Coordinates of C-alpha atoms and ligand atoms in Angstrom, one line a residue:
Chain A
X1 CA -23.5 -4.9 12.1
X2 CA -23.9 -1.3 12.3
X3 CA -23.7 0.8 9.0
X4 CA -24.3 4.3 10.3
X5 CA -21.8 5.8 12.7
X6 CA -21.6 5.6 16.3
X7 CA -21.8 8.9 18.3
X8 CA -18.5 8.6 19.6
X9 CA -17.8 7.9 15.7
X10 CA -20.0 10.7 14.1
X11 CA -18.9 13.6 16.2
X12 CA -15.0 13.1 15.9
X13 CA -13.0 15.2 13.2
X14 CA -11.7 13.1 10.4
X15 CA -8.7 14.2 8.0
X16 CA -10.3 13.5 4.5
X17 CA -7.2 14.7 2.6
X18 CA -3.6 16.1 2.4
X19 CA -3.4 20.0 2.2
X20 CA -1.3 19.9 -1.2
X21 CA -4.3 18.1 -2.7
X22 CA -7.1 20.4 -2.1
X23 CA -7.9 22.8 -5.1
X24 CA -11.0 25.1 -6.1
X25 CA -12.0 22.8 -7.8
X26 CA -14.2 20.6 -5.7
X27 CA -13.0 16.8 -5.5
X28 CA -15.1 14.1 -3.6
X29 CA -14.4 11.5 -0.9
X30 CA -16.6 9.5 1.7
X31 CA -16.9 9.9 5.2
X32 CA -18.2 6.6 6.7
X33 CA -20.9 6.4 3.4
X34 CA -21.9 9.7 3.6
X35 CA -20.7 11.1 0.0
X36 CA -18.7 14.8 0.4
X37 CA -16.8 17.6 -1.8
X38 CA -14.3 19.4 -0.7
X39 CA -12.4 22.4 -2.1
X40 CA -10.6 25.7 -1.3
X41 CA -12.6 28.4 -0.7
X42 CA -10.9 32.0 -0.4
X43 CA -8.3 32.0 2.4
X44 CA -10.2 28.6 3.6
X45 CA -11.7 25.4 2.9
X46 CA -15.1 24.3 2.0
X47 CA -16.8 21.0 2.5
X48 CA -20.1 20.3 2.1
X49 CA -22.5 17.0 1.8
X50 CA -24.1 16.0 -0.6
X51 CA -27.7 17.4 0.3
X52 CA -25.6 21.1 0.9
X53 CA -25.1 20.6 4.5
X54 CA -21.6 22.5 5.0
X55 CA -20.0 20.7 7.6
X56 CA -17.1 22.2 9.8
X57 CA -13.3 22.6 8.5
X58 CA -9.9 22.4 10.0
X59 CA -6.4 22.6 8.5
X60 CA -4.4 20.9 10.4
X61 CA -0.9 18.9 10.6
X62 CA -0.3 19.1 7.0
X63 CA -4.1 17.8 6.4
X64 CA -7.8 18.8 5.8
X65 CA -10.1 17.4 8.5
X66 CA -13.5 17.4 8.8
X67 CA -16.7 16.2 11.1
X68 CA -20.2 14.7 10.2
X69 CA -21.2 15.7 13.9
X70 CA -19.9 18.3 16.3
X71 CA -16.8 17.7 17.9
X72 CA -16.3 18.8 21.7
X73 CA -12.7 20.0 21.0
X74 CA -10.0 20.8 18.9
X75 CA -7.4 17.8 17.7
X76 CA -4.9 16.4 19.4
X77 CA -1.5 18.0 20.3
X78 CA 1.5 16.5 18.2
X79 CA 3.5 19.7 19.8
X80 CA 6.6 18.2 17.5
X81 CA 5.0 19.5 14.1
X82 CA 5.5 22.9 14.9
X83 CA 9.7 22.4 15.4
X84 CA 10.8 24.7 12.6
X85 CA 13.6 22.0 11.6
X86 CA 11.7 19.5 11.0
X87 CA 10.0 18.7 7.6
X88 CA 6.5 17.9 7.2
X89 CA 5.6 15.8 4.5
X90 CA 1.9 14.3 3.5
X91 CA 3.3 10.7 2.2
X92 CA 0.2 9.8 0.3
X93 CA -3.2 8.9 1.1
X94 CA -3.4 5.5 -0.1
X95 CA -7.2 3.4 -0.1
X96 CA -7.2 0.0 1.6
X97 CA -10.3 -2.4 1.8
X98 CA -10.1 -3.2 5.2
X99 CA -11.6 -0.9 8.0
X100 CA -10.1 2.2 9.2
X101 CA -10.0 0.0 12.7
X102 CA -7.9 -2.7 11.8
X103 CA -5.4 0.1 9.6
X104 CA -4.7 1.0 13.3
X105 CA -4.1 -2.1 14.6
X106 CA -2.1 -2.9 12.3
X107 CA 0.2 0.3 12.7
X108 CA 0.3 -0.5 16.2
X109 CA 1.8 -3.9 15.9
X110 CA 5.6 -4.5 15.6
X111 CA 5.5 -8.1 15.3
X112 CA 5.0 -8.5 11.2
X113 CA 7.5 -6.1 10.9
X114 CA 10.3 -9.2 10.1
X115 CA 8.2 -11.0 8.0
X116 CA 6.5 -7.9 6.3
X117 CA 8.6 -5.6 6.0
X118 CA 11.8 -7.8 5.3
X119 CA 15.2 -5.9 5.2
X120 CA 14.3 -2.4 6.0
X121 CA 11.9 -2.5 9.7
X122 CA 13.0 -6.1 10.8
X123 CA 14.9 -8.8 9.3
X124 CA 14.6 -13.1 10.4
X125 CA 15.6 -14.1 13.1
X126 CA 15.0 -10.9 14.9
X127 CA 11.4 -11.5 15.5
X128 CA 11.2 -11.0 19.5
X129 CA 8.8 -7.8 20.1
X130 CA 10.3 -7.4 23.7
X131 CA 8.2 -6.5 26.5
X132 CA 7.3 -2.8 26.3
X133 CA 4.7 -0.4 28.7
X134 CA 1.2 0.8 27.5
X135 CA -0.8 2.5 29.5
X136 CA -4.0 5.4 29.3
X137 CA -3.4 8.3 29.8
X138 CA -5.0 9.9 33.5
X139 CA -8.2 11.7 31.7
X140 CA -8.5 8.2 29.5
X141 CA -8.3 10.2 26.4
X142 CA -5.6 8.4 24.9
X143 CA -3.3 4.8 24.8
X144 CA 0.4 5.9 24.8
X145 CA 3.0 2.4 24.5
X146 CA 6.2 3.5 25.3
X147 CA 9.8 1.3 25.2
X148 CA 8.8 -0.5 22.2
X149 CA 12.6 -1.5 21.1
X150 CA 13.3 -3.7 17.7
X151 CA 15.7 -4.2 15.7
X152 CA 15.8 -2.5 12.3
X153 CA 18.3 -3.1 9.3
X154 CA 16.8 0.4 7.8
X155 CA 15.1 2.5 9.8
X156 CA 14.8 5.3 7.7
X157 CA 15.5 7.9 4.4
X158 CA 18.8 8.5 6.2
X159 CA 20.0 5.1 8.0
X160 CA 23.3 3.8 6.7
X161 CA 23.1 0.5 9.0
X162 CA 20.9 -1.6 11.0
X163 CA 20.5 -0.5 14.6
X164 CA 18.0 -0.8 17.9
X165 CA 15.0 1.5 17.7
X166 CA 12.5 2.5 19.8
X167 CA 9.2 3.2 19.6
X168 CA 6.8 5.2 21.3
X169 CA 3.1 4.7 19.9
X170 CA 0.2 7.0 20.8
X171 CA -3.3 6.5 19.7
X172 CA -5.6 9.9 20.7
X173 CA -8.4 9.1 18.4
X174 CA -10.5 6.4 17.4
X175 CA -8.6 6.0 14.0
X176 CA -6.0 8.2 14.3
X177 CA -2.1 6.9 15.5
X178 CA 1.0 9.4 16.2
X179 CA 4.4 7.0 16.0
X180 CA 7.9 8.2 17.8
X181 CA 11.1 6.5 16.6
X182 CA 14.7 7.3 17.2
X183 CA 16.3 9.2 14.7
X184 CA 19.1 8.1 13.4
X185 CA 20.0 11.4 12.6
X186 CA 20.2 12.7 16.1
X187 CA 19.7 10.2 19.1
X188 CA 18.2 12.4 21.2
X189 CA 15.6 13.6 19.2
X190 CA 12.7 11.6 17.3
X191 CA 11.2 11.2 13.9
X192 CA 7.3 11.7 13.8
X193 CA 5.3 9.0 11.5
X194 CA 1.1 9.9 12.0
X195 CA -1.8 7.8 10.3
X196 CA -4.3 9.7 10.2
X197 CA -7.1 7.0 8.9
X198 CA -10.3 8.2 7.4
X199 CA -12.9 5.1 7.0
X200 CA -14.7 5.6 4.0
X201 CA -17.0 2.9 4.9
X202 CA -17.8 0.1 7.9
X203 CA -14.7 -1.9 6.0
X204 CA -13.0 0.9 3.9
X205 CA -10.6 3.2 4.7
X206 CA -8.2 5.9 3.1
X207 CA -5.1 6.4 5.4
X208 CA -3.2 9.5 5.4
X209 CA 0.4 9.2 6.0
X210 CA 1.8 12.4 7.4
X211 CA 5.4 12.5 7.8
X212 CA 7.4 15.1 10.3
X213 CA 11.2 14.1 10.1
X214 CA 14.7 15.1 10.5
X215 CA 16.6 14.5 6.9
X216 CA 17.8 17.3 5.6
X217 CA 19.3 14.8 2.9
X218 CA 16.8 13.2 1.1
X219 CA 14.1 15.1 -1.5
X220 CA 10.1 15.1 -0.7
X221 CA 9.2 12.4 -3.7
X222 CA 12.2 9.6 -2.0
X223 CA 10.9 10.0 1.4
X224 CA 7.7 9.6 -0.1
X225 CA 8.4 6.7 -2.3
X226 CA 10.1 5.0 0.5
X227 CA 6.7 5.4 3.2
X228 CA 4.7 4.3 0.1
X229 CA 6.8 0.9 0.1
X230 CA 6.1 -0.2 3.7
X231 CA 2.6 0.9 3.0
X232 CA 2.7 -1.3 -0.2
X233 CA 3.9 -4.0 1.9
X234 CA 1.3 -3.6 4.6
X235 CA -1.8 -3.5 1.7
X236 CA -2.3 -7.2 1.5
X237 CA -1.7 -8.3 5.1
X238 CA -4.5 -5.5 5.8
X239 CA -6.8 -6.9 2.8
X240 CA -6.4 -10.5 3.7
X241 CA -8.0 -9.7 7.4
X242 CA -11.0 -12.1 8.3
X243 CA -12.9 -10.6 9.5
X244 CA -12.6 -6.9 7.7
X245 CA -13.7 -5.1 11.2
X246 CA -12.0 -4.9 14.3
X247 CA -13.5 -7.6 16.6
X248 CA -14.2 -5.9 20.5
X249 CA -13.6 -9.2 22.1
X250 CA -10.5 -9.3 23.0
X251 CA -11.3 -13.2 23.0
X252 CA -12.1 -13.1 19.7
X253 CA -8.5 -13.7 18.1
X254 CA -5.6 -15.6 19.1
X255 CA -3.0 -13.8 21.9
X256 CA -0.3 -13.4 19.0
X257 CA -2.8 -11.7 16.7
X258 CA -4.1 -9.2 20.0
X259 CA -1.0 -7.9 21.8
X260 CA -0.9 -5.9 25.0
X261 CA -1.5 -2.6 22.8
X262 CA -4.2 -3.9 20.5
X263 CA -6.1 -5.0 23.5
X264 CA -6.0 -1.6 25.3
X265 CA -6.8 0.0 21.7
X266 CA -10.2 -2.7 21.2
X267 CA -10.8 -1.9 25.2
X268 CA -10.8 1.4 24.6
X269 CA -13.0 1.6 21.3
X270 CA -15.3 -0.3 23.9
X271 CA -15.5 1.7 26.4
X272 CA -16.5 4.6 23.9
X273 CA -19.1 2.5 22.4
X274 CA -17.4 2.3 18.9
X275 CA -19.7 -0.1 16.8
X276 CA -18.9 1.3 13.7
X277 CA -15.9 -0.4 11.6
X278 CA -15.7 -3.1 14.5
X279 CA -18.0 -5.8 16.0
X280 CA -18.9 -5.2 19.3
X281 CA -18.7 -8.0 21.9
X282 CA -21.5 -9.9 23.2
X283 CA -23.3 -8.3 26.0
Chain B
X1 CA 23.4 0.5 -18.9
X2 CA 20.1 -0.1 -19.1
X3 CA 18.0 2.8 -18.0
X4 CA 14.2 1.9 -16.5
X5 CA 11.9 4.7 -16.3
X6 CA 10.2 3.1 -12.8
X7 CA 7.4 3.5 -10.2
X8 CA 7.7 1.5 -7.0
X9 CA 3.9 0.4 -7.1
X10 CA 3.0 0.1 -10.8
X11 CA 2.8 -3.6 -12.0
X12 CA 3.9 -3.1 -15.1
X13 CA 7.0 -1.7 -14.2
X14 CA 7.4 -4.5 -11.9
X15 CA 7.4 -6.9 -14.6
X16 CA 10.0 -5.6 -16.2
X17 CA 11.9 -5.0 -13.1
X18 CA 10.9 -9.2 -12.5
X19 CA 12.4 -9.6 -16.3
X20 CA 15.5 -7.4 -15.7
X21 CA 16.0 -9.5 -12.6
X22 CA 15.4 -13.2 -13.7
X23 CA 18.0 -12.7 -16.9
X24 CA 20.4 -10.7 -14.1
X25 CA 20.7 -7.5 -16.0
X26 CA 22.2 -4.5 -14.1
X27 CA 19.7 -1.4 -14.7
X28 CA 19.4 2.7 -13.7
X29 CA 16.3 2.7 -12.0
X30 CA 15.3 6.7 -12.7
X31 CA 11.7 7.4 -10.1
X32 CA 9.2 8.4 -11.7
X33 CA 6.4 9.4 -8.9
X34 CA 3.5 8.6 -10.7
X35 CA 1.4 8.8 -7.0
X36 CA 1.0 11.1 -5.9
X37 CA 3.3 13.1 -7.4
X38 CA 1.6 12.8 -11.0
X39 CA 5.3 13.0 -12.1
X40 CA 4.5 11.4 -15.3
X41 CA 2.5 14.5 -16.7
X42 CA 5.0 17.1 -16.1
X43 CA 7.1 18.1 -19.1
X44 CA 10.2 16.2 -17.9
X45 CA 8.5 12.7 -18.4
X46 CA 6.6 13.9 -21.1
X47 CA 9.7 14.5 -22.8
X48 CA 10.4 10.7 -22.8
X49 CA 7.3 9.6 -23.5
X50 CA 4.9 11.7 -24.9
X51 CA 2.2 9.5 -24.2
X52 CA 2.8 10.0 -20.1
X53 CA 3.1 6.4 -19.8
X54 CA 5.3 4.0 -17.7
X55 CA 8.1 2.1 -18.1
X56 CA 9.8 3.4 -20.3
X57 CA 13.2 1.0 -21.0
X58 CA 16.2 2.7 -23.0
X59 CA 18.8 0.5 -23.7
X60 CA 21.6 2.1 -25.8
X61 CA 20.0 4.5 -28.7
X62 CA 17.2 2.4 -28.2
X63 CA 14.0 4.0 -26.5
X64 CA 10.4 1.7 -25.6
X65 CA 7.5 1.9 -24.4
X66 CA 4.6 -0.4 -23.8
X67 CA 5.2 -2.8 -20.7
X68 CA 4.6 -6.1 -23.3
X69 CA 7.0 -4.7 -25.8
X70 CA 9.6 -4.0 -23.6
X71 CA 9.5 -8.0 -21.9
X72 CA 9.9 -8.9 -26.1
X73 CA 13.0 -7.2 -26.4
X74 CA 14.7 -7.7 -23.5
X75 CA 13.7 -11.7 -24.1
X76 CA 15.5 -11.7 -27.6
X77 CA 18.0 -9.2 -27.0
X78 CA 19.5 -11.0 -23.8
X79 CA 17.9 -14.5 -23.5
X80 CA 20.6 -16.6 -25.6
X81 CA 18.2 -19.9 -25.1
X82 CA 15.2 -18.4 -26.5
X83 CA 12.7 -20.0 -23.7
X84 CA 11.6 -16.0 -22.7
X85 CA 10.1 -15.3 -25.9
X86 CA 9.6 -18.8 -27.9
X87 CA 10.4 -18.7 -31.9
X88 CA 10.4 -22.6 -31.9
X89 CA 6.7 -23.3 -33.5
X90 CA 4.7 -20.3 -34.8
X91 CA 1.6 -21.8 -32.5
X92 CA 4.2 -20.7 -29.4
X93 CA 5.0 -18.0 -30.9
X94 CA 1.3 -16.9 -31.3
X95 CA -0.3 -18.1 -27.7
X96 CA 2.6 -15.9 -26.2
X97 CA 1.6 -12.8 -27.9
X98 CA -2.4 -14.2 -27.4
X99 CA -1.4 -14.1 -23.1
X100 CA 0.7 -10.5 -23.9
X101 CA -2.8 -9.0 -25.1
X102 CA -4.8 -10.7 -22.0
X103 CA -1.9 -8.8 -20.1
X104 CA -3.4 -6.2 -21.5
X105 CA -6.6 -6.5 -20.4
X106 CA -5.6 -7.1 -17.3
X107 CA -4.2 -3.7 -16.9
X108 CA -7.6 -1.9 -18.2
X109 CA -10.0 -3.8 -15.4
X110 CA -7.8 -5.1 -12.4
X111 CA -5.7 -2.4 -12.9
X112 CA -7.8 0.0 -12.8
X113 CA -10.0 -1.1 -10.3
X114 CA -6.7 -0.9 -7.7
X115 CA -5.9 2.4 -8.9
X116 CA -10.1 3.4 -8.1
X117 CA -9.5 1.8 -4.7
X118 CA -6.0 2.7 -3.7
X119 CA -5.0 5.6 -5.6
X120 CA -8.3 7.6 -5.6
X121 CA -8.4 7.6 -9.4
X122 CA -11.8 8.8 -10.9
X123 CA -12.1 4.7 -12.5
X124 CA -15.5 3.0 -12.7
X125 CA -14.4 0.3 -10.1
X126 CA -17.2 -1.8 -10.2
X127 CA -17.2 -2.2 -14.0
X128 CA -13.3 -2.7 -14.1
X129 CA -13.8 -5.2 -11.0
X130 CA -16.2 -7.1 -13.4
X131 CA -13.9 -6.9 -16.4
X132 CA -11.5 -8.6 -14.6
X133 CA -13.8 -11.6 -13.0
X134 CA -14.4 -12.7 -16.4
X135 CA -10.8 -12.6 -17.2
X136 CA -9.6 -14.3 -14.2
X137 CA -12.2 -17.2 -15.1
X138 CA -10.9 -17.8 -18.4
X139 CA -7.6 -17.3 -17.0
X140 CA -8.2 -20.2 -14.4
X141 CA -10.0 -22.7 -16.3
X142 CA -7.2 -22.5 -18.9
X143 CA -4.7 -23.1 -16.4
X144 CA -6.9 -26.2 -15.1
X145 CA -7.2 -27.8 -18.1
X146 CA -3.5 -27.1 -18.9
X147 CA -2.3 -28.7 -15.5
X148 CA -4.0 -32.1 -16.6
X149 CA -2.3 -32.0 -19.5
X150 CA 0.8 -31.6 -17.5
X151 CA 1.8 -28.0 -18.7
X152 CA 2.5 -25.6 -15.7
X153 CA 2.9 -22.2 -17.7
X154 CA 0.4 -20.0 -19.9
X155 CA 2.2 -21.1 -22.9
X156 CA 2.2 -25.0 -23.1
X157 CA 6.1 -26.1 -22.8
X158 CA 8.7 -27.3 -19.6
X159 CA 9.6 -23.7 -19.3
X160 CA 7.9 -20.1 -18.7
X161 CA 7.6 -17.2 -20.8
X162 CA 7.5 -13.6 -21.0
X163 CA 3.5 -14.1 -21.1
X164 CA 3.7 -15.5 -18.0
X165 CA 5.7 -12.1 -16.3
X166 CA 3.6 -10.2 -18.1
X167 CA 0.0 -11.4 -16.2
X168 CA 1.6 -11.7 -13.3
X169 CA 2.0 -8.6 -11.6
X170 CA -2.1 -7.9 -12.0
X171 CA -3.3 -11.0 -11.3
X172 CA -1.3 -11.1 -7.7
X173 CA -2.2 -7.2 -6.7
X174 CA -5.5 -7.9 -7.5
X175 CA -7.5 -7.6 -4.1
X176 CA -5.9 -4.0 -4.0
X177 CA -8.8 -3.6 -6.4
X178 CA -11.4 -5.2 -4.6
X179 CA -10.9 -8.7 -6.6
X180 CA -10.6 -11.8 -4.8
X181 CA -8.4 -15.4 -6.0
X182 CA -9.8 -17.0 -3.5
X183 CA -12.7 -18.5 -6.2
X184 CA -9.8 -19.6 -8.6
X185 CA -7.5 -22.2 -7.1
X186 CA -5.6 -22.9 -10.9
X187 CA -4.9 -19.3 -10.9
X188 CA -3.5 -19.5 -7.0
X189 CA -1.1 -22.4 -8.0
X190 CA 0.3 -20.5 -11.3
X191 CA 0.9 -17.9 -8.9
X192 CA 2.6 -19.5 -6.6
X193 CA 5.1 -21.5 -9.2
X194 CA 5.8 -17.7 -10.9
X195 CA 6.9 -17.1 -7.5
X196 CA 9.1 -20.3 -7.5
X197 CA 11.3 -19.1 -11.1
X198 CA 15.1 -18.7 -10.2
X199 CA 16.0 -15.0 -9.9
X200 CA 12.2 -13.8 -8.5
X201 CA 11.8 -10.5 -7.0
X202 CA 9.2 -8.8 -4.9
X203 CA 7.3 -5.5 -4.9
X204 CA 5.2 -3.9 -2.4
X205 CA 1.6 -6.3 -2.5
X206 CA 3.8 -9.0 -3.5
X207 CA 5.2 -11.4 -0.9
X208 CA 8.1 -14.3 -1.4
X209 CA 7.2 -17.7 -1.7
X210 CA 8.5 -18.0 1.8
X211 CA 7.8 -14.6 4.0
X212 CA 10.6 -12.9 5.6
X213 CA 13.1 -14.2 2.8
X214 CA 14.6 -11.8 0.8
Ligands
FE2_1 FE1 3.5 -2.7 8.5

């Protein structure tokens, strides 16, 4: 199994940490093994490697991102982030030892949400995931699932009572998902949810919850608290995977564990030639 | 009412919340946000407890810290049948506060080691991870032995105690931390019978006995 990054992999940008929590003083992290500090540096940001390399720096969607290659391009669009009335908030960057892969595939599945996530994103007996659309997008840059409708007793900071949500999913980057869910706020608009998942190591990962919302109710540390509590909830589903990286075959696991969108997602990692944080299939 | 000085993910508020809950006392559950916030070292916390630490349980004119002490006095202030804390032989007495130090321990490996892992705290995770292996193996050969002698609890006797609450919480978050149960099957049983006491409540990490019940 492969312990240094793929190309595909190594020449991606990475978000290695919210904004708020980047200081002059220099704190460290790992990019798949490869030990880094990171600080801020004058207007900017600094990070370097360990052996002094600096490596290239963006600041972007509330989060500090990073490469250990060269990246063709800039990030993805998530043109919603820059809607004045929306509030951004960086939920937490929580640790999980499980790889950044299956974080993803977890994120993209709706069907624990009953049993997982009990009384606020699904509730027994609703446990039907109805059928919903995913596609790739023309250019094959990204997975976008769209009609993804569940019922949810608490759907957010602001619900007051359960109600039929829907979900749009997009995944534009290896380990990186962008969720869309009704607002209950205002029903023609949509609440943002991204992980942005930076993997530590082949079966590590530190995911970055970046929130972009409409409550103009609730304060930063409750909106916060309440992401942190479905991750919380998520943490030993994710730790308890066997095995810890995202199998490629799609024949691997059983049809309830691989859904339509977690085949397309392992497809795709396929077809870009990801080996790291996965196990390829057999030739 | 009872005021709790709380964070969602921290075990050893849990306990207490799991103590509050079993002798169905009606709490103020004030947020701290100890992640990743670092709430708890800004003066407004600081001005409860000095120390930065959490819970902090006031109850009347009545302020505590200390996770352990805190199970003790809600035990004898609201638990009229005295199982909670046992008085009834000073060797109960004694093995409860022996299991409320373990707790202890507990919180300076396995604890730690989650906060290394989840939290990004600057711990030494390997050393706490192999603090807490040699706890959980004297934890689960006691409760071997103690099943063949018919006793289901930490404290020999038909009925749990607070020592029981108080490992709880680390013992069941532990793979946060890097620590596996799967090597102690006494341990795994204990678990699941803590998850079995009337009045049981959850916390993120922490499933029902039966998933998707509430
Ligand atoms: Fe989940």
């Amino acid at each position: 199994m492969s312990e240094q990054p793929d190309p595909f992999m190594l020449n991606q940008w990475f978000a290695i940490s919210g904004l708020t929590d980047v200081g002059p003083t220099a704190k460290n992290t790992l990019l798949m093994g490869e030990k880094l500090s990171y600080r801020r540096a004058g207007d900017g940001f600094e990070v370097t490697t360990a052996d002094g390399r600096t490596l290239p720096v963006l600041a972007q969607y509330a989060c500090l991102w990073t490469s250990l290659g060269q990246p063709e391009s800039g990030l993805f669009e998530i043109p919603q982030y820059h809607e004045t009335d929306r509030r951004s908030i960086v939920a937490g960057s929580i640790g999980v030892n499980v790889s950044a892969q299956r974080g993803v595939e977890n994120f993209l599945d709706m069907g624990h949400f009953p049993f997982v996530h009990t009384g606020i994103l699904g509730e027994l007996p609703h446990t039907e995931v109805k059928e919903y659309n995913v596609r790739l997008t023309e250019d094959g840059s990204e997975i976008i699932a769209t009609e993804c409708m569940f019922y949810q007793p608490m759907a957010s900071t602001v619900s007051t009572e359960g109600m039929d949500v829907e979900y749009i999913y997009r995944v534009p980057h290896p380990t990186c998902s962008v969720l869309y869910k009704s607002s209950p706020l205002d029903e023609k608009r949509l609440d943002v949810i991204a992980l942005f998942v930076q993997p530590i190591g082949p079966e590590k990962l530190r995911a970055h919850m970046v929130l972009s919302i409409l409550d103009d109710v609730n304060a930063d540390d409750f909106i916060s608290h309440f992401q942190l509590h479905i991750f919380g909830q998520d943490k030993p589903i994710l730790e308890n995977q066997m095995p810890k990286r995202l199998p490629l075959d799609t024949r691997a696991e059983t049809p309830i564990r691989a859904d339509k969108s977690s085949i397309m997602y392992r497809r795709w990692l396929a077809a870009k030639g990801v080996t790291y944080g996965t196990i390829p299939a057999a030739a | 009412m009872i005021r709790l000085y709380d964070y969602d993910l921290s075990g050893n508020c849990y306990k207490v919340r799991l103590m509050l809950a079993i002798l169905g006392l009606d709490y103020e559950r004030k947020n701290v946000e100890f992640f990743p916030g670092k709430r708890h070292r800004e003066p407004e916390f600081l001005a409860v407890n000095p120390l930065g630490q959490l819970p902090v349980l006031e109850d009347g004119d009545l302020r505590l810290t200390q996770s352990q002490a805190i199970l003790t006095y809600l035990a004898r202030a609201y638990d009229a049948s005295g199982q909670w804390f046992p008085l009834d032989t000073p060797a109960r007495t004694g093995q409860c506060l022996q299991w409320l130090g373990f707790a202890d321990a507990l919180t300076a490996t396995a604890s730690a080691a989650r906060l290394a892992d989840g939290m990004g705290f600057d711990f030494d995770g390997d050393a706490a991870r192999e603090g807490a292996h040699k706890l959980f193996a004297v934890l689960d050969e006691h409760l071997w032995f103690h099943e063949r002698e018919g006793h289901d609890w930490l404290v020999p006797g038909a009925a749990p105690t607070i020592a029981d609450i108080a490992c709880f919480p680390y013992v069941m978050l532990s793979e946060e931390g890097g620590i596996p149960r799967e090597p102690f099957p006494a341990i795994r049983r204990w678990t699941d019978r803590v998850k079995r006491i009337p009045g049981f409540v959850v916390m993120p990490g922490i499933f029902p006995a039966i998933l998707g019940s509430q």
